[in-house]
Amino acid sequence: MGTNGRQMSLILGAPLARLGFETVALDNLGYGLTQVRPGTTPSYDDWVDLVVDFLAHERARDDRPIILYGLSAGGMLTYHVAAKAPRGTLAGIVGMTFLDQRLQQVRDETAHDRIAARLGGPMLGLLARTPAAGLKCPMSLASKMSALANDPGAMKVFLKDRTSAANWVSIRFLDRYMNYAPAVEPEDFDACPVLLTQPAEDRWTPHHLSVPVLSRITKVPVDTVMLDNAGHYPLEEPGLRQMRDAIADFVTKCAA
């Protein structure tokens, strides 16, 4: 929710492509180059459905294994998609974090501030049931967007970009994002192996916030790789290289 496909291509898509993998950087609704029909108000459920539909399109034209990667909130999106997609769609999922926003601790540590974390959810729930559901607010006020990147120069670029960190989203979207229930809870998840690539210097979503989800997944392999010296948007070495290598190894293993 703070980046887009071009920014994901910069740190991962292009490096993996140079190793010989086919990569696709998908902008979800309201971000990057994807356009939303005027008069519509997408929700987080639509994000999940869009990726499920995209994967169905890919499978219809190509039977090679597909591995889905999600940066930041996209990590949990990969899980939600894998839980909902038909069995066999995905060979594996990779996330930079796996956040269950239904948990108060996750809200407390990832929201813009404690007031937003404690009062924002109930208020959004009330407003989402009124005509105000379509009103938009900047993600930088809803979340701890200031911790997106550890590099000050990168943050200046991000916070000016209305297609990524400076984007505005609807009340309806935020309400559904914070309360989305997966089609399959972690205890029963058996769709595919899971890899967490956790930046070691992440000031937004540290490793312990992914544990409540990943510790409950026991029916498929779950691996964690720490990215040394890397921030939430992992620009720094050696973490950037470690992420590329870990995901390349994971993809090769899942596709075998």
PDB file of C-alpha atoms in Angstrom:
ATOM      1  CA  MET A   1       0.000   0.000   0.000  1.00  0.00           C
ATOM      2  CA  GLY A   2       3.055   2.209  -0.119  1.00  0.00           C
ATOM      3  CA  THR A   3       4.581   0.963  -3.349  1.00  0.00           C
ATOM      4  CA  ASN A   4       3.622  -0.116  -6.849  1.00  0.00           C
ATOM      5  CA  GLY A   5       4.714  -2.499  -9.571  1.00  0.00           C
ATOM      6  CA  ARG A   6       7.496  -0.280 -10.919  1.00  0.00           C
ATOM      7  CA  GLN A   7       9.055  -0.021  -7.472  1.00  0.00           C
ATOM      8  CA  MET A   8       8.774  -3.787  -6.974  1.00  0.00           C
ATOM      9  CA  SER A   9      10.407  -4.324 -10.357  1.00  0.00           C
ATOM     10  CA  LEU A  10      13.329  -2.156  -9.258  1.00  0.00           C
ATOM     11  CA  ILE A  11      14.281  -4.258  -6.249  1.00  0.00           C
ATOM     12  CA  LEU A  12      13.092  -7.747  -7.261  1.00  0.00           C
ATOM     13  CA  GLY A  13      11.380  -8.117 -10.647  1.00  0.00           C
ATOM     14  CA  ALA A  14      14.332  -7.017 -12.766  1.00  0.00           C
ATOM     15  CA  PRO A  15      16.956  -8.878 -10.686  1.00  0.00           C
ATOM     16  CA  LEU A  16      14.939 -12.107 -10.982  1.00  0.00           C
ATOM     17  CA  ALA A  17      14.392 -11.533 -14.699  1.00  0.00           C
ATOM     18  CA  ARG A  18      18.161 -11.232 -15.162  1.00  0.00           C
ATOM     19  CA  LEU A  19      18.449 -14.701 -13.613  1.00  0.00           C
ATOM     20  CA  GLY A  20      16.081 -16.074 -16.271  1.00  0.00           C
ATOM     21  CA  PHE A  21      12.729 -16.027 -14.476  1.00  0.00           C
ATOM     22  CA  GLU A  22       9.642 -14.525 -16.099  1.00  0.00           C
ATOM     23  CA  THR A  23       8.348 -11.778 -13.814  1.00  0.00           C
ATOM     24  CA  VAL A  24       5.126  -9.761 -13.836  1.00  0.00           C
ATOM     25  CA  ALA A  25       4.656  -6.716 -11.600  1.00  0.00           C
ATOM     26  CA  LEU A  26       0.949  -6.309 -10.936  1.00  0.00           C
ATOM     27  CA  ASP A  27      -0.461  -2.940  -9.867  1.00  0.00           C
ATOM     28  CA  ASN A  28      -3.593  -3.472  -7.816  1.00  0.00           C
ATOM     29  CA  LEU A  29      -6.693  -1.267  -7.934  1.00  0.00           C
ATOM     30  CA  GLY A  30      -5.915   2.391  -7.317  1.00  0.00           C
ATOM     31  CA  TYR A  31      -2.138   1.994  -7.438  1.00  0.00           C
ATOM     32  CA  GLY A  32       0.530   2.378 -10.102  1.00  0.00           C
ATOM     33  CA  LEU A  33      -0.787   2.217 -13.660  1.00  0.00           C
ATOM     34  CA  THR A  34      -4.036   0.356 -12.932  1.00  0.00           C
ATOM     35  CA  GLN A  35      -7.076   2.543 -13.484  1.00  0.00           C
ATOM     36  CA  VAL A  36     -10.386   2.256 -11.648  1.00  0.00           C
ATOM     37  CA  ARG A  37     -13.680   2.882 -13.407  1.00  0.00           C
ATOM     38  CA  PRO A  38     -15.084   6.296 -12.401  1.00  0.00           C
ATOM     39  CA  GLY A  39     -17.808   6.042  -9.796  1.00  0.00           C
ATOM     40  CA  THR A  40     -16.581   2.747  -8.332  1.00  0.00           C
ATOM     41  CA  THR A  41     -15.113   2.292  -4.853  1.00  0.00           C
ATOM     42  CA  PRO A  42     -12.934  -0.831  -4.705  1.00  0.00           C
ATOM     43  CA  SER A  43     -12.506  -2.662  -1.434  1.00  0.00           C
ATOM     44  CA  TYR A  44      -9.739  -4.922  -0.202  1.00  0.00           C
ATOM     45  CA  ASP A  45     -11.907  -7.884  -1.229  1.00  0.00           C
ATOM     46  CA  ASP A  46     -11.591  -6.620  -4.808  1.00  0.00           C
ATOM     47  CA  TRP A  47      -7.813  -6.645  -4.440  1.00  0.00           C
ATOM     48  CA  VAL A  48      -7.928 -10.331  -3.535  1.00  0.00           C
ATOM     49  CA  ASP A  49     -10.341 -11.120  -6.375  1.00  0.00           C
ATOM     50  CA  LEU A  50      -8.264  -9.195  -8.914  1.00  0.00           C
ATOM     51  CA  VAL A  51      -5.167 -11.261  -8.178  1.00  0.00           C
ATOM     52  CA  VAL A  52      -7.158 -14.523  -8.143  1.00  0.00           C
ATOM     53  CA  ASP A  53      -8.583 -13.623 -11.564  1.00  0.00           C
ATOM     54  CA  PHE A  54      -5.152 -12.626 -12.872  1.00  0.00           C
ATOM     55  CA  LEU A  55      -3.710 -15.976 -11.790  1.00  0.00           C
ATOM     56  CA  ALA A  56      -6.582 -17.811 -13.505  1.00  0.00           C
ATOM     57  CA  HIS A  57      -5.749 -15.914 -16.697  1.00  0.00           C
ATOM     58  CA  GLU A  58      -2.082 -16.883 -16.407  1.00  0.00           C
ATOM     59  CA  ARG A  59      -2.873 -20.543 -15.760  1.00  0.00           C
ATOM     60  CA  ALA A  60      -5.163 -20.648 -18.786  1.00  0.00           C
ATOM     61  CA  ARG A  61      -2.332 -19.642 -21.102  1.00  0.00           C
ATOM     62  CA  ASP A  62       0.701 -21.191 -19.400  1.00  0.00           C
ATOM     63  CA  ASP A  63       1.086 -24.300 -17.221  1.00  0.00           C
ATOM     64  CA  ARG A  64       4.404 -23.333 -15.660  1.00  0.00           C
ATOM     65  CA  PRO A  65       4.439 -23.029 -11.836  1.00  0.00           C
ATOM     66  CA  ILE A  66       3.509 -19.622 -10.421  1.00  0.00           C
ATOM     67  CA  ILE A  67       4.999 -18.108  -7.274  1.00  0.00           C
ATOM     68  CA  LEU A  68       3.398 -14.948  -5.881  1.00  0.00           C
ATOM     69  CA  TYR A  69       5.430 -12.289  -4.066  1.00  0.00           C
ATOM     70  CA  GLY A  70       4.014  -9.513  -1.918  1.00  0.00           C
ATOM     71  CA  LEU A  71       5.854  -6.474  -0.588  1.00  0.00           C
ATOM     72  CA  SER A  72       4.669  -4.998   2.720  1.00  0.00           C
ATOM     73  CA  ALA A  73       0.869  -5.480   3.034  1.00  0.00           C
ATOM     74  CA  GLY A  74       1.159  -7.474  -0.178  1.00  0.00           C
ATOM     75  CA  GLY A  75       2.642 -10.322   1.833  1.00  0.00           C
ATOM     76  CA  MET A  76      -0.659 -11.045   3.556  1.00  0.00           C
ATOM     77  CA  LEU A  77      -2.386 -10.436   0.235  1.00  0.00           C
ATOM     78  CA  THR A  78      -0.450 -13.389  -1.204  1.00  0.00           C
ATOM     79  CA  TYR A  79      -1.803 -15.513   1.643  1.00  0.00           C
ATOM     80  CA  HIS A  80      -5.373 -14.310   1.126  1.00  0.00           C
ATOM     81  CA  VAL A  81      -5.097 -15.059  -2.587  1.00  0.00           C
ATOM     82  CA  ALA A  82      -3.587 -18.506  -2.040  1.00  0.00           C
ATOM     83  CA  ALA A  83      -6.352 -19.306   0.450  1.00  0.00           C
ATOM     84  CA  LYS A  84      -9.069 -18.359  -2.039  1.00  0.00           C
ATOM     85  CA  ALA A  85      -7.641 -19.483  -5.396  1.00  0.00           C
ATOM     86  CA  PRO A  86      -8.450 -22.979  -6.714  1.00  0.00           C
ATOM     87  CA  ARG A  87      -6.121 -25.639  -5.373  1.00  0.00           C
ATOM     88  CA  GLY A  88      -2.971 -26.012  -7.470  1.00  0.00           C
ATOM     89  CA  THR A  89      -2.993 -22.429  -8.730  1.00  0.00           C
ATOM     90  CA  LEU A  90       0.147 -21.444  -6.842  1.00  0.00           C
ATOM     91  CA  ALA A  91       3.383 -23.340  -6.283  1.00  0.00           C
ATOM     92  CA  GLY A  92       4.440 -20.995  -3.472  1.00  0.00           C
ATOM     93  CA  ILE A  93       3.997 -17.586  -1.882  1.00  0.00           C
ATOM     94  CA  VAL A  94       6.606 -15.118  -0.636  1.00  0.00           C
ATOM     95  CA  GLY A  95       5.910 -12.192   1.652  1.00  0.00           C
ATOM     96  CA  MET A  96       7.997  -9.423   3.122  1.00  0.00           C
ATOM     97  CA  THR A  97       5.627  -9.603   6.070  1.00  0.00           C
ATOM     98  CA  PHE A  98       2.407 -11.430   6.919  1.00  0.00           C
ATOM     99  CA  LEU A  99       0.137  -9.113   8.894  1.00  0.00           C
ATOM    100  CA  ASP A 100      -3.258 -10.092  10.253  1.00  0.00           C
ATOM    101  CA  GLN A 101      -4.843  -6.683  10.793  1.00  0.00           C
ATOM    102  CA  ARG A 102      -7.616  -8.263  12.835  1.00  0.00           C
ATOM    103  CA  LEU A 103      -5.101  -8.452  15.697  1.00  0.00           C
ATOM    104  CA  GLN A 104      -4.903  -5.386  17.922  1.00  0.00           C
ATOM    105  CA  GLN A 105      -1.127  -5.656  18.347  1.00  0.00           C
ATOM    106  CA  VAL A 106      -0.659  -5.499  14.587  1.00  0.00           C
ATOM    107  CA  ARG A 107      -2.897  -2.442  14.379  1.00  0.00           C
ATOM    108  CA  ASP A 108      -1.086  -0.783  17.280  1.00  0.00           C
ATOM    109  CA  GLU A 109       2.342  -1.175  15.694  1.00  0.00           C
ATOM    110  CA  THR A 110       1.521  -0.455  12.055  1.00  0.00           C
ATOM    111  CA  ALA A 111      -1.001   2.386  12.269  1.00  0.00           C
ATOM    112  CA  HIS A 112       0.021   6.031  12.105  1.00  0.00           C
ATOM    113  CA  ASP A 113      -0.443   6.406  15.875  1.00  0.00           C
ATOM    114  CA  ARG A 114      -2.134   4.740  18.848  1.00  0.00           C
ATOM    115  CA  ILE A 115      -5.318   6.799  18.485  1.00  0.00           C
ATOM    116  CA  ALA A 116      -5.678   5.705  14.863  1.00  0.00           C
ATOM    117  CA  ALA A 117      -4.990   2.110  15.905  1.00  0.00           C
ATOM    118  CA  ARG A 118      -7.549   2.031  18.729  1.00  0.00           C
ATOM    119  CA  LEU A 119     -10.303   4.355  17.498  1.00  0.00           C
ATOM    120  CA  GLY A 120      -9.753   4.217  13.755  1.00  0.00           C
ATOM    121  CA  GLY A 121     -11.039   0.673  13.283  1.00  0.00           C
ATOM    122  CA  PRO A 122     -14.424   1.106  14.988  1.00  0.00           C
ATOM    123  CA  MET A 123     -14.904   4.512  13.362  1.00  0.00           C
ATOM    124  CA  LEU A 124     -14.126   3.133   9.913  1.00  0.00           C
ATOM    125  CA  GLY A 125     -16.582   0.308  10.514  1.00  0.00           C
ATOM    126  CA  LEU A 126     -19.362   2.763  11.261  1.00  0.00           C
ATOM    127  CA  LEU A 127     -18.569   5.082   8.348  1.00  0.00           C
ATOM    128  CA  ALA A 128     -18.236   2.168   5.917  1.00  0.00           C
ATOM    129  CA  ARG A 129     -21.950   1.505   6.387  1.00  0.00           C
ATOM    130  CA  THR A 130     -22.908   5.040   5.352  1.00  0.00           C
ATOM    131  CA  PRO A 131     -22.637   7.111   2.157  1.00  0.00           C
ATOM    132  CA  ALA A 132     -19.264   8.290   3.537  1.00  0.00           C
ATOM    133  CA  ALA A 133     -17.753   4.902   2.601  1.00  0.00           C
ATOM    134  CA  GLY A 134     -16.449   6.364  -0.650  1.00  0.00           C
ATOM    135  CA  LEU A 135     -14.576   9.228   0.977  1.00  0.00           C
ATOM    136  CA  LYS A 136     -10.809   8.958   0.712  1.00  0.00           C
ATOM    137  CA  CYS A 137      -7.975   9.672   3.097  1.00  0.00           C
ATOM    138  CA  PRO A 138      -4.201   9.578   2.589  1.00  0.00           C
ATOM    139  CA  MET A 139      -2.526   6.313   3.533  1.00  0.00           C
ATOM    140  CA  SER A 140       0.177   8.389   5.217  1.00  0.00           C
ATOM    141  CA  LEU A 141      -2.379   9.398   7.873  1.00  0.00           C
ATOM    142  CA  ALA A 142      -3.769   5.903   8.327  1.00  0.00           C
ATOM    143  CA  SER A 143      -0.482   4.038   8.517  1.00  0.00           C
ATOM    144  CA  LYS A 144       3.137   4.459   9.575  1.00  0.00           C
ATOM    145  CA  MET A 145       4.154   5.382   6.036  1.00  0.00           C
ATOM    146  CA  SER A 146       7.107   7.392   7.354  1.00  0.00           C
ATOM    147  CA  ALA A 147       8.837   4.051   8.025  1.00  0.00           C
ATOM    148  CA  LEU A 148       8.431   2.780   4.466  1.00  0.00           C
ATOM    149  CA  ALA A 149      12.108   3.282   3.636  1.00  0.00           C
ATOM    150  CA  ASN A 150      15.120   3.878   5.847  1.00  0.00           C
ATOM    151  CA  ASP A 151      16.815   6.018   3.215  1.00  0.00           C
ATOM    152  CA  PRO A 152      15.738   9.700   3.551  1.00  0.00           C
ATOM    153  CA  GLY A 153      16.168  10.367  -0.159  1.00  0.00           C
ATOM    154  CA  ALA A 154      13.953   7.433  -1.081  1.00  0.00           C
ATOM    155  CA  MET A 155      11.299   8.624   1.362  1.00  0.00           C
ATOM    156  CA  LYS A 156      11.178  12.037  -0.303  1.00  0.00           C
ATOM    157  CA  VAL A 157      10.450  10.361  -3.634  1.00  0.00           C
ATOM    158  CA  PHE A 158       7.858   7.978  -2.193  1.00  0.00           C
ATOM    159  CA  LEU A 159       5.908  10.630  -0.322  1.00  0.00           C
ATOM    160  CA  LYS A 160       5.476  12.691  -3.504  1.00  0.00           C
ATOM    161  CA  ASP A 161       4.170   9.760  -5.548  1.00  0.00           C
ATOM    162  CA  ARG A 162       0.353   9.592  -5.701  1.00  0.00           C
ATOM    163  CA  THR A 163       0.604   6.144  -7.322  1.00  0.00           C
ATOM    164  CA  SER A 164       2.315   4.663  -4.248  1.00  0.00           C
ATOM    165  CA  ALA A 165       3.080   6.103  -0.800  1.00  0.00           C
ATOM    166  CA  ALA A 166       1.165   9.361  -1.343  1.00  0.00           C
ATOM    167  CA  ASN A 167      -1.959   7.525  -2.488  1.00  0.00           C
ATOM    168  CA  TRP A 168      -5.414   8.084  -0.994  1.00  0.00           C
ATOM    169  CA  VAL A 169      -7.768   5.153  -0.339  1.00  0.00           C
ATOM    170  CA  SER A 170     -11.433   4.936   0.569  1.00  0.00           C
ATOM    171  CA  ILE A 171     -12.917   4.351   3.993  1.00  0.00           C
ATOM    172  CA  ARG A 172     -14.547   1.247   2.571  1.00  0.00           C
ATOM    173  CA  PHE A 173     -11.166  -0.106   1.477  1.00  0.00           C
ATOM    174  CA  LEU A 174      -9.522   0.522   4.843  1.00  0.00           C
ATOM    175  CA  ASP A 175     -12.399  -1.041   6.755  1.00  0.00           C
ATOM    176  CA  ARG A 176     -12.303  -4.218   4.693  1.00  0.00           C
ATOM    177  CA  TYR A 177      -8.486  -4.372   4.811  1.00  0.00           C
ATOM    178  CA  MET A 178      -8.486  -4.239   8.597  1.00  0.00           C
ATOM    179  CA  ASN A 179     -11.237  -6.826   8.985  1.00  0.00           C
ATOM    180  CA  TYR A 180     -10.721  -9.199   6.071  1.00  0.00           C
ATOM    181  CA  ALA A 181     -11.151 -12.868   7.010  1.00  0.00           C
ATOM    182  CA  PRO A 182      -9.265 -15.336   4.786  1.00  0.00           C
ATOM    183  CA  ALA A 183     -11.081 -18.164   3.048  1.00  0.00           C
ATOM    184  CA  VAL A 184      -8.854 -20.533   5.039  1.00  0.00           C
ATOM    185  CA  GLU A 185      -7.364 -19.730   8.442  1.00  0.00           C
ATOM    186  CA  PRO A 186      -3.652 -20.492   8.960  1.00  0.00           C
ATOM    187  CA  GLU A 187      -4.293 -23.718  10.930  1.00  0.00           C
ATOM    188  CA  ASP A 188      -5.942 -25.228   7.854  1.00  0.00           C
ATOM    189  CA  PHE A 189      -3.788 -23.635   5.144  1.00  0.00           C
ATOM    190  CA  ASP A 190      -2.241 -26.273   2.877  1.00  0.00           C
ATOM    191  CA  ALA A 191      -2.210 -24.573  -0.520  1.00  0.00           C
ATOM    192  CA  CYS A 192       1.555 -24.182  -1.001  1.00  0.00           C
ATOM    193  CA  PRO A 193       4.897 -23.546   0.742  1.00  0.00           C
ATOM    194  CA  VAL A 194       5.492 -20.121   2.317  1.00  0.00           C
ATOM    195  CA  LEU A 195       8.618 -17.961   2.504  1.00  0.00           C
ATOM    196  CA  LEU A 196       9.053 -14.847   4.635  1.00  0.00           C
ATOM    197  CA  THR A 197      11.832 -12.492   3.528  1.00  0.00           C
ATOM    198  CA  GLN A 198      12.073 -10.243   6.578  1.00  0.00           C
ATOM    199  CA  PRO A 199      14.147  -7.031   6.491  1.00  0.00           C
ATOM    200  CA  ALA A 200      16.273  -7.035   9.638  1.00  0.00           C
ATOM    201  CA  GLU A 201      16.062  -3.241  10.056  1.00  0.00           C
ATOM    202  CA  ASP A 202      12.337  -2.921   9.329  1.00  0.00           C
ATOM    203  CA  ARG A 203      11.001  -0.041  11.456  1.00  0.00           C
ATOM    204  CA  TRP A 204       7.393  -0.615  10.358  1.00  0.00           C
ATOM    205  CA  THR A 205       6.642  -4.332  10.378  1.00  0.00           C
ATOM    206  CA  PRO A 206       9.297  -6.181  12.415  1.00  0.00           C
ATOM    207  CA  HIS A 207       9.496  -9.943  12.402  1.00  0.00           C
ATOM    208  CA  HIS A 208       7.378 -10.573  15.500  1.00  0.00           C
ATOM    209  CA  LEU A 209       4.277  -9.194  13.760  1.00  0.00           C
ATOM    210  CA  SER A 210       4.352 -12.036  11.215  1.00  0.00           C
ATOM    211  CA  VAL A 211       4.697 -14.752  13.862  1.00  0.00           C
ATOM    212  CA  PRO A 212       0.960 -14.887  14.781  1.00  0.00           C
ATOM    213  CA  VAL A 213       0.188 -15.968  11.212  1.00  0.00           C
ATOM    214  CA  LEU A 214       3.208 -18.083  10.284  1.00  0.00           C
ATOM    215  CA  SER A 215       3.412 -19.981  13.578  1.00  0.00           C
ATOM    216  CA  ARG A 216      -0.062 -21.364  12.943  1.00  0.00           C
ATOM    217  CA  ILE A 217       0.776 -22.729   9.475  1.00  0.00           C
ATOM    218  CA  THR A 218       1.862 -26.327  10.015  1.00  0.00           C
ATOM    219  CA  LYS A 219       0.535 -28.237   6.999  1.00  0.00           C
ATOM    220  CA  VAL A 220       3.052 -26.818   4.505  1.00  0.00           C
ATOM    221  CA  PRO A 221       6.723 -25.761   4.805  1.00  0.00           C
ATOM    222  CA  VAL A 222       7.305 -22.251   6.175  1.00  0.00           C
ATOM    223  CA  ASP A 223      10.769 -20.694   5.929  1.00  0.00           C
ATOM    224  CA  THR A 224      12.140 -17.337   7.054  1.00  0.00           C
ATOM    225  CA  VAL A 225      15.156 -15.490   5.652  1.00  0.00           C
ATOM    226  CA  MET A 226      16.408 -12.355   7.401  1.00  0.00           C
ATOM    227  CA  LEU A 227      17.640  -9.546   5.133  1.00  0.00           C
ATOM    228  CA  ASP A 228      20.661  -7.962   6.797  1.00  0.00           C
ATOM    229  CA  ASN A 229      20.760  -4.149   7.022  1.00  0.00           C
ATOM    230  CA  ALA A 230      17.551  -3.817   4.984  1.00  0.00           C
ATOM    231  CA  GLY A 231      14.615  -1.535   5.748  1.00  0.00           C
ATOM    232  CA  HIS A 232      10.919  -2.093   5.071  1.00  0.00           C
ATOM    233  CA  TYR A 233      11.437  -1.251   1.390  1.00  0.00           C
ATOM    234  CA  PRO A 234      14.698  -3.212   1.150  1.00  0.00           C
ATOM    235  CA  LEU A 235      17.082  -1.004  -0.799  1.00  0.00           C
ATOM    236  CA  GLU A 236      20.146  -1.806   1.254  1.00  0.00           C
ATOM    237  CA  GLU A 237      22.859  -4.399   0.757  1.00  0.00           C
ATOM    238  CA  PRO A 238      23.468  -7.154   1.594  1.00  0.00           C
ATOM    239  CA  GLY A 239      19.730  -7.574   2.283  1.00  0.00           C
ATOM    240  CA  LEU A 240      18.718  -6.738  -1.277  1.00  0.00           C
ATOM    241  CA  ARG A 241      20.976  -9.449  -2.683  1.00  0.00           C
ATOM    242  CA  GLN A 242      19.913 -11.895   0.020  1.00  0.00           C
ATOM    243  CA  MET A 243      16.263 -11.356  -0.913  1.00  0.00           C
ATOM    244  CA  ARG A 244      16.936 -12.019  -4.598  1.00  0.00           C
ATOM    245  CA  ASP A 245      18.930 -15.163  -3.885  1.00  0.00           C
ATOM    246  CA  ALA A 246      16.478 -16.544  -1.312  1.00  0.00           C
ATOM    247  CA  ILE A 247      13.494 -16.048  -3.613  1.00  0.00           C
ATOM    248  CA  ALA A 248      15.349 -17.491  -6.610  1.00  0.00           C
ATOM    249  CA  ASP A 249      16.172 -20.607  -4.569  1.00  0.00           C
ATOM    250  CA  PHE A 250      12.581 -20.816  -3.314  1.00  0.00           C
ATOM    251  CA  VAL A 251      11.150 -20.534  -6.816  1.00  0.00           C
ATOM    252  CA  THR A 252      13.504 -23.201  -8.139  1.00  0.00           C
ATOM    253  CA  LYS A 253      12.599 -25.537  -5.285  1.00  0.00           C
ATOM    254  CA  CYS A 254       8.842 -24.982  -5.624  1.00  0.00           C
ATOM    255  CA  ALA A 255       8.943 -25.447  -9.391  1.00  0.00           C
ATOM    256  CA  ALA A 256      10.893 -28.712  -9.217  1.00  0.00           C
TER     257      ALA A 256
END
